[in-house]
XYZ file of C-alpha atoms in Angstrom:
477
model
C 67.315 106.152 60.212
C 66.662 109.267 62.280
C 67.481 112.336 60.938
C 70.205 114.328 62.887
C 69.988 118.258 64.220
C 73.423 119.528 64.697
C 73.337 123.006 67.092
C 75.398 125.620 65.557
C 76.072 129.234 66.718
C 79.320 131.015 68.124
C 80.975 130.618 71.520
C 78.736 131.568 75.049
C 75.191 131.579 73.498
C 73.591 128.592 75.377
C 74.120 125.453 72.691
C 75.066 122.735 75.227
C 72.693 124.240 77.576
C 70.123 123.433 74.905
C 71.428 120.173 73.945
C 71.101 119.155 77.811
C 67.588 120.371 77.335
C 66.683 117.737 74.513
C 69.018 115.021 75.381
C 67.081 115.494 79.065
C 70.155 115.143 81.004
C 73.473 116.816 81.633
C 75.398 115.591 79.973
C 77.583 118.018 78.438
C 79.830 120.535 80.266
C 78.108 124.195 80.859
C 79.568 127.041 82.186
C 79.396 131.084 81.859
C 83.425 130.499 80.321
C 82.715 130.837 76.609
C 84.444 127.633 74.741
C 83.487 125.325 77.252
C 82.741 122.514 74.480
C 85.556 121.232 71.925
C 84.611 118.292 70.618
C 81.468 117.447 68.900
C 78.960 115.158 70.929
C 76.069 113.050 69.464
C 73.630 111.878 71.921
C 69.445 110.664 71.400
C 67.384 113.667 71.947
C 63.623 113.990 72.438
C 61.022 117.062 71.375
C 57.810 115.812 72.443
C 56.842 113.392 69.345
C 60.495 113.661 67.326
C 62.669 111.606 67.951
C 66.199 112.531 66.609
C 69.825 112.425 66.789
C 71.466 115.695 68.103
C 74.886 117.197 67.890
C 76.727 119.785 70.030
C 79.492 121.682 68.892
C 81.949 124.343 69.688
C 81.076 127.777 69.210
C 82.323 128.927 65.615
C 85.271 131.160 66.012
C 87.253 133.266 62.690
C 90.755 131.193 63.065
C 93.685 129.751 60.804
C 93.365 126.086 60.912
C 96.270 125.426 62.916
C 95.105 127.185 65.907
C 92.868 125.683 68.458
C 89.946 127.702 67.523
C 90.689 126.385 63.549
C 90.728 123.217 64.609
C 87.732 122.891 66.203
C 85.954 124.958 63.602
C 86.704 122.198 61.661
C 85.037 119.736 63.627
C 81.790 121.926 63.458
C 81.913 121.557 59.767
C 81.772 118.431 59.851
C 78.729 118.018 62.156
C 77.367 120.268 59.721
C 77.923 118.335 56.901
C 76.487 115.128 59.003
C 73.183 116.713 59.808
C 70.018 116.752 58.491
C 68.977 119.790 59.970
C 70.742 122.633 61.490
C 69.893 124.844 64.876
C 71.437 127.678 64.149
C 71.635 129.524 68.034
C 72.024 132.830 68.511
C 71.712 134.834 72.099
C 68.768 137.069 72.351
C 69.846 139.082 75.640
C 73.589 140.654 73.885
C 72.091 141.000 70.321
C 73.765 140.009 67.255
C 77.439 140.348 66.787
C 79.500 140.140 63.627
C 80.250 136.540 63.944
C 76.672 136.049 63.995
C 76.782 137.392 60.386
C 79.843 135.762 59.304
C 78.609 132.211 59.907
C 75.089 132.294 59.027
C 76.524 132.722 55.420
C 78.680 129.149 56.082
C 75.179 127.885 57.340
C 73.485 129.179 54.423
C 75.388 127.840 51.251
C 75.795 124.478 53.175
C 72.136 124.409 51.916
C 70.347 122.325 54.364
C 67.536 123.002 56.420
C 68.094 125.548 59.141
C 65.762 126.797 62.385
C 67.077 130.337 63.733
C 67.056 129.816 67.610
C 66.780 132.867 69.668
C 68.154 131.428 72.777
C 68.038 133.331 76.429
C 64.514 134.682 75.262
C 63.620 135.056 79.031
C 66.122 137.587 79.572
C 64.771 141.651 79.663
C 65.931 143.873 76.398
C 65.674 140.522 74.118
C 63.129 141.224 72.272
C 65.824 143.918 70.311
C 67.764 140.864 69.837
C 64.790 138.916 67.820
C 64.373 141.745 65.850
C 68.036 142.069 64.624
C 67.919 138.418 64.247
C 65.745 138.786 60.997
C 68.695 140.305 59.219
C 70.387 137.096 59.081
C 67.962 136.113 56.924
C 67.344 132.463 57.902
C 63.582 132.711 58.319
C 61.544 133.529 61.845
C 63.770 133.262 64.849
C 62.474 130.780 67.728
C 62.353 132.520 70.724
C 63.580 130.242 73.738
C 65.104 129.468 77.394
C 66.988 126.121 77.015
C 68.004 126.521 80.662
C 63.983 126.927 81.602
C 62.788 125.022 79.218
C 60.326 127.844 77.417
C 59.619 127.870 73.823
C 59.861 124.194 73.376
C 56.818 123.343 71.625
C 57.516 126.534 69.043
C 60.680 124.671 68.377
C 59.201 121.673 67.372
C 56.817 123.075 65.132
C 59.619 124.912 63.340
C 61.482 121.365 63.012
C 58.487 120.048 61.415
C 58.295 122.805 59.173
C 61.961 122.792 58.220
C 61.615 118.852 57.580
C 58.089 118.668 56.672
C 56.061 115.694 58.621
C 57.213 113.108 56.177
C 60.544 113.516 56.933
C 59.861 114.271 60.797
C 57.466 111.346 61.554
C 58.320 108.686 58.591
C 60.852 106.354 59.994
C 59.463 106.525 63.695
C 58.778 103.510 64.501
C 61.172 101.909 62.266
C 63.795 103.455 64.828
C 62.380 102.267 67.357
C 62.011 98.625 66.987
C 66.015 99.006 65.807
C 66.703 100.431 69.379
C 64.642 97.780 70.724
C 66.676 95.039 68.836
C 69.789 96.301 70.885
C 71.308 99.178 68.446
C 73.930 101.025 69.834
C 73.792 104.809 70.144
C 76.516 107.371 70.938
C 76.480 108.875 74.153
C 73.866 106.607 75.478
C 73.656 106.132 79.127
C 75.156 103.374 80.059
C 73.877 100.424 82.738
C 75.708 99.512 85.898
C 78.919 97.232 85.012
C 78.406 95.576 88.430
C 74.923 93.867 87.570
C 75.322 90.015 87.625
C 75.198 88.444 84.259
C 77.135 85.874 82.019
C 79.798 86.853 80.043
C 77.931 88.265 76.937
C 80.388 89.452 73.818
C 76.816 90.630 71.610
C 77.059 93.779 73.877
C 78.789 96.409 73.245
C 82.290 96.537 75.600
C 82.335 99.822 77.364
C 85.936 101.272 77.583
C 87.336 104.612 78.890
C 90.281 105.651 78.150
C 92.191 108.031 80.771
C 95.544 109.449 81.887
C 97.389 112.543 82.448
C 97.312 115.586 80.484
C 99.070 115.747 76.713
C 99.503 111.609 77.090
C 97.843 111.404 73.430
C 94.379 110.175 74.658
C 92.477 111.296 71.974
C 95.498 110.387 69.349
C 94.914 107.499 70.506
C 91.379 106.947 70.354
C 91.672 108.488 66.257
C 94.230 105.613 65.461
C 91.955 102.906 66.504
C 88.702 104.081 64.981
C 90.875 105.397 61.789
C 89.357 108.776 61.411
C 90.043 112.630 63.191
C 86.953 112.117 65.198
C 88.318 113.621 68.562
C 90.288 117.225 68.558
C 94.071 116.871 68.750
C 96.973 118.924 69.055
C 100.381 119.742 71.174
C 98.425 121.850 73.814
C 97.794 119.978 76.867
C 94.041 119.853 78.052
C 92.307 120.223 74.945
C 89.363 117.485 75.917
C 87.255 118.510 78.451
C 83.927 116.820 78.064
C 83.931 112.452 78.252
C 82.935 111.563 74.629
C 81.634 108.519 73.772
C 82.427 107.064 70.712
C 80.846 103.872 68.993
C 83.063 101.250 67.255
C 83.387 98.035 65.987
C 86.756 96.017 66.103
C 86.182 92.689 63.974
C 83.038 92.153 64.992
C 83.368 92.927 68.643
C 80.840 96.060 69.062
C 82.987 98.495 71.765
C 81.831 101.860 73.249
C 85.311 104.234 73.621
C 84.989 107.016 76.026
C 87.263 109.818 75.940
C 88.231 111.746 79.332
C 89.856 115.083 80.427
C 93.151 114.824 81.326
C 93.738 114.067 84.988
C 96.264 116.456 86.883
C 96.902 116.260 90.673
C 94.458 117.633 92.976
C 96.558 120.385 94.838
C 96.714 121.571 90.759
C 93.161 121.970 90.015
C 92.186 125.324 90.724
C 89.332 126.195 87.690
C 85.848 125.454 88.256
C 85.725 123.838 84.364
C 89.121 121.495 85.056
C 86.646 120.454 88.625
C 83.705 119.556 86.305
C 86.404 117.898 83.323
C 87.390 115.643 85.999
C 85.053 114.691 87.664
C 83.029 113.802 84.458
C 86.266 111.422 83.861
C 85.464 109.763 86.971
C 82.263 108.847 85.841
C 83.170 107.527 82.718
C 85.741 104.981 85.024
C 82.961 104.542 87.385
C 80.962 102.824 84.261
C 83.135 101.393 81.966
C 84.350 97.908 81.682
C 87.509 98.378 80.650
C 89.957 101.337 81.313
C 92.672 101.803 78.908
C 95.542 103.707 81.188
C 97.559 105.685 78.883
C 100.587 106.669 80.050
C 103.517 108.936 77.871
C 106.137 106.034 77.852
C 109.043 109.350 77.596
C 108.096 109.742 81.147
C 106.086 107.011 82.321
C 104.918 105.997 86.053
C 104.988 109.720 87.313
C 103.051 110.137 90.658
C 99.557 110.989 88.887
C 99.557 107.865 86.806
C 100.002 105.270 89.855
C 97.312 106.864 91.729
C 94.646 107.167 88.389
C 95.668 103.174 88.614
C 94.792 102.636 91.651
C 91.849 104.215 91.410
C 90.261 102.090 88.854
C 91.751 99.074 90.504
C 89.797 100.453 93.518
C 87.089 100.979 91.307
C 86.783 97.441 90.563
C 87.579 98.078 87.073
C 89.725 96.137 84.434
C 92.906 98.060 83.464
C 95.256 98.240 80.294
C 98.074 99.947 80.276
C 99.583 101.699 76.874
C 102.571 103.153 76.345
C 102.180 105.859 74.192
C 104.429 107.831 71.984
C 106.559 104.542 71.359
C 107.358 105.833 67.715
C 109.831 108.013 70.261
C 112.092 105.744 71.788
C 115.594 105.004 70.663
C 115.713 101.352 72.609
C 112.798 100.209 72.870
C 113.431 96.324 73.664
C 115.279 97.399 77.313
C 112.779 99.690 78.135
C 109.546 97.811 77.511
C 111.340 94.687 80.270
C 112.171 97.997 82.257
C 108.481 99.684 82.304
C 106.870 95.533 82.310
C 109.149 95.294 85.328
C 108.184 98.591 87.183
C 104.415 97.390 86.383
C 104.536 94.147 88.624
C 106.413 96.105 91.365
C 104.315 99.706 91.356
C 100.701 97.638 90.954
C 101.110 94.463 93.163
C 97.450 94.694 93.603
C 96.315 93.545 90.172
C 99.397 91.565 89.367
C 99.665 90.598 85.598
C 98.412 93.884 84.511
C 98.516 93.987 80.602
C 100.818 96.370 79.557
C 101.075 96.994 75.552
C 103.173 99.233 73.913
C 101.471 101.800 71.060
C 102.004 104.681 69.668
C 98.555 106.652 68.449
C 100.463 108.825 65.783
C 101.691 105.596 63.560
C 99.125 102.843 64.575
C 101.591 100.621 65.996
C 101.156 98.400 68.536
C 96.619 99.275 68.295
C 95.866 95.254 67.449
C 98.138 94.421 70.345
C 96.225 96.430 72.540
C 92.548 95.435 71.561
C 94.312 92.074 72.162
C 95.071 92.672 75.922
C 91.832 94.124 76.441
C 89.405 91.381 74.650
C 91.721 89.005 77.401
C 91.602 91.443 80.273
C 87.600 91.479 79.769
C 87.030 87.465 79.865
C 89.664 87.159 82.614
C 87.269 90.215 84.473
C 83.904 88.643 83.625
C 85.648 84.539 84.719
C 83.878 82.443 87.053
C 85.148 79.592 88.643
C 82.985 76.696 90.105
C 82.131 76.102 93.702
C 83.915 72.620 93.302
C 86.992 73.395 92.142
C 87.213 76.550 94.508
C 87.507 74.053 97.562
C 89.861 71.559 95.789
C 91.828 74.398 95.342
C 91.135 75.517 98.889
C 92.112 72.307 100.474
C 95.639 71.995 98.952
C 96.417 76.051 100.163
C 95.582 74.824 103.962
C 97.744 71.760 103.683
C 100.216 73.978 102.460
C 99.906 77.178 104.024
C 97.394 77.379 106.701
C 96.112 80.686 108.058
C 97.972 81.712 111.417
C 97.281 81.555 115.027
C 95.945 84.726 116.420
C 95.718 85.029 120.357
C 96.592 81.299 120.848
C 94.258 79.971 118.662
C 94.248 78.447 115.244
C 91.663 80.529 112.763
C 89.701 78.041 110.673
C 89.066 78.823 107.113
C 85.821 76.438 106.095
C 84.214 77.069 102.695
C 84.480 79.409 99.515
C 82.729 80.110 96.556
C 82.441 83.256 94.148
C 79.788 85.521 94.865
C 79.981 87.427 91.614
C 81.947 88.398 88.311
C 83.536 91.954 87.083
C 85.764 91.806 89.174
C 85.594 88.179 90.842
C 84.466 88.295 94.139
C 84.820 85.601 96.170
C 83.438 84.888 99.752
C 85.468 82.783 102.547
C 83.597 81.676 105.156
C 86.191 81.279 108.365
C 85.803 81.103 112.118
C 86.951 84.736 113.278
C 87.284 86.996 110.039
C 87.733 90.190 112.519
C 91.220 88.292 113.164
C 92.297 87.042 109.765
C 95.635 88.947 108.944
C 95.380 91.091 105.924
C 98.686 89.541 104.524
C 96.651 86.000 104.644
C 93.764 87.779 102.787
C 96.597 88.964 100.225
C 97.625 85.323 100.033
C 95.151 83.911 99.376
C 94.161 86.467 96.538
C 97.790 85.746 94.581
C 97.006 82.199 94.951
C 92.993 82.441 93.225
C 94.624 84.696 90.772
C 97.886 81.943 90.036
C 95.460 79.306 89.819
C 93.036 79.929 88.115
C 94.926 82.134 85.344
C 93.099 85.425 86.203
C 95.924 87.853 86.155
C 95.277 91.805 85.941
C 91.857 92.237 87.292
C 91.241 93.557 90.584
C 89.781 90.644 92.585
C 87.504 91.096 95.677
C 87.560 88.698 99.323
C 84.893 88.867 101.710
C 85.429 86.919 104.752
C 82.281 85.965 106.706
C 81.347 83.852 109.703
C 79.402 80.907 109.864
C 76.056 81.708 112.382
C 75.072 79.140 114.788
C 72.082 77.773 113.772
C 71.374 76.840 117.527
C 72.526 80.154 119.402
C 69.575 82.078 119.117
C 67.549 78.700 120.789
C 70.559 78.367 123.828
C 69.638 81.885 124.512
C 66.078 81.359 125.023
C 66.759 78.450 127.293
C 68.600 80.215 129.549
C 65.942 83.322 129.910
């Protein structure tokens, strides 16, 4: 295995600006706000010839446990604990502080390996900065720009010197022929769903799993991997960055990716809530599966039919869980009452799974991988050419498309052009005419016979060209 570098230091000193650095994209959340990041992120990193696993955490801050700030202390003590080495970051340009102090002693009797990072080196008046830095008494600081990129090749010699080569070098290319044989790595970037392929259960199923603030996303998430990976607590908001999580449920390898809470537009006012968001939306954009989670106390507000439709838009596969179950008093009427508002609120991926959980007792969680292992097949199905004009046949016997201007449309040929979602081309005589409530007809139908229910499903109608047109044209010139 590779060893792992967790980046320690306390809040507005540059850490995920220097995890971005080494990961080589940006991927976590930075702004001039201190406490940006909450959760702790693991991602593949790269310092010329290491190759390592590197954490970003939340700025240490003095707190009781319950706060906020305690709890996600407690989350950097456990990247801590995980890593092999430790970056502990401090910012050159304001100097040392007293919380600089207080948790280099936590670093220090944690007794691993630790490189002093003077980050913001660039900046004018830090060289006082390095200078104080020696009092912390964790060896030479590293004087660097993570946002510039300067210093790098200092760093890595201190990394081999904290590690020694051996450690640094040894299991290299061991690594790497495990990456090659498919291993799956947190935070890795992840390949467009919409590529054409067979339905393939070796790789790991990509699922995100959204919905308005305080819904119990990240409760959730914790109940099914059964451990406090993800911060949690009563205030609304509390994730901001998408964190990926790797998992395996009986076999089936699955990459979980937890989002920001999504409020209405005309609410978002903060630059950070802009960036939370809209790092959400890329987590949809790429996932397989979206897990909608909705608070089933008050379920089917405003927000949650329009993050629906988005994924449906998307071309995503959603779930829908009703969270906070373990808080109902009759549950039996409600679940027909919210499986009933589901068909008539989302007509457009009728069939929608709809499970409900609750993510503080576990209930409900095998239910729900259930849905989604059937929402996936029925989202990677294909369906032959053959049997799509059987089935085309009997629908024009029974139902054929209307008369437009006086004259009949003709509906020829269909076939399915590609998987997740199914997309299906009909080839017909005027597709500028065909009615969309013929389209949606003839979508129901696919989706009734040929058991796909709950997946978005795509028609494209095209025209047949004349072979000969292009020749009677010549003629005549």
């Amino acid at each position: 295995m590779t060893f792992k570098v967790a980046i320690i230091g306390r809040p507005n000193v540059g850490k995920s600006t220097l995890f971005n650095r080494l990961v080589g994209r940006k991927l976590a959340l930075v702004d001039d706000t201190p406490g940006v990041t909450r959760d702790r992120r693991v991602h593949t990193a790269k310092l010329y010839d290491l190759h390592f696993d590197v954490i970003d955490t939340a700025g240490f801050e003095d707190a009781g446990a319950s706060t906020l700030p305690g709890r996600m202390r407690a989350q950097t003590e456990i990247a801590i604990r995980e890593a092999d080495l430790i970056f502990f970051t401090i910012d050159a340009k304001s100097g040392l502080l007293p919380d600089d102090r207080t948790f280099a002693e936590i670093v220090r009797k944690s007794g691993k390996p630790v490189v002093l990072v003077a980050n913001k080196a660039e900046a004018k008046g830090a060289q006082g900065g390095m200078l104080e830095a020696w009092e912390l008494g964790l060896g030479e600081p590293i004087p660097v720009s993570a946002e510039h990129g300067q210093g790098m090749p200092d760093l890595r010699d201190a990394v081999i010197g904290a590690l020694g080569e051996a450690r640094a070098f040894g299991e290299e290319d061991g690594e790497d022929e495990e990456v090659a044989a498919g291993e799956v790595l947190i935070g890795e970037d992840i390949a467009d769903p919409d590529a054409e392929h067979t339905y393939d259960d070796t790789k790991p199923m990509r699922i995100a799993v959204v919905g308005r603030p305080n819904a119990g996303k990240s409760t959730l998430i914790n109940a099914l991997i059964g451990e406090e990976r993800l911060l949690t607590g009563p205030e609304a908001g509390i994730t901001r960055d998408s964190i990926s999580v790797d998992w395996d449920w009986h076999g089936r390898r699955l990459k979980l990716f937890d989002t920001a809470g999504m409020r209405r537009k005309a609410r978002i006012h903060e630059k950070l809530e802009v960036m939370s968001v809209q790092d959400g939306l890329r987590a949809i954009r790429f996932a397989e599966i979206v897990i909608i989670v909705l608070d089933a106390t008050i379920p089917f507000e405003k927000q949650d039919l329009q993050i629906a439709d988005l994924i449906i838009r998307e071309g995503r596969a959603p779930v829908i869980a009703f969270n906070k179950w373990d808080l109902i008093d009759h549950p039996q009427e409600l679940l027909a009452e919210l499986r009933e508002k589901t068909e008539r609120l989302l007509p457009q991926a009728r069939g929608l799974q709809a499970v409900p959980v609750s993510g503080e007792t576990g209930r409900g969680l095998d239910k729900l991988m259930d849905a989604v292992i059937r929402t996936h097949k029925v989202w990677n199905s294909r369906v032959s050419t053959g049997k799509l004009n059987r089935w085309l046949e009997g629908i024009l016997a029974h139902h054929p498309p209307p008369a437009v201007a006086g004259r009949r449309l003709k509906v020829k040929y269909v076939t399915q052009a590609k998987t997740r979602p199914p997309g299906f081309v009909v080839q017909c005589s005027r597709p500028d005419a065909m009615p969309q409530s013929y389209v949606r007809y003839l979508s129901n139908s696919l989706r009734e016979a040929f058991d796909m229910p709950g997946v978005p499903i795509r028609i494209a109608l095209r025209t047949s060209d004349n072979p000969f047109a292009g020749r009677s044209n010549k003629k005549r010139s």
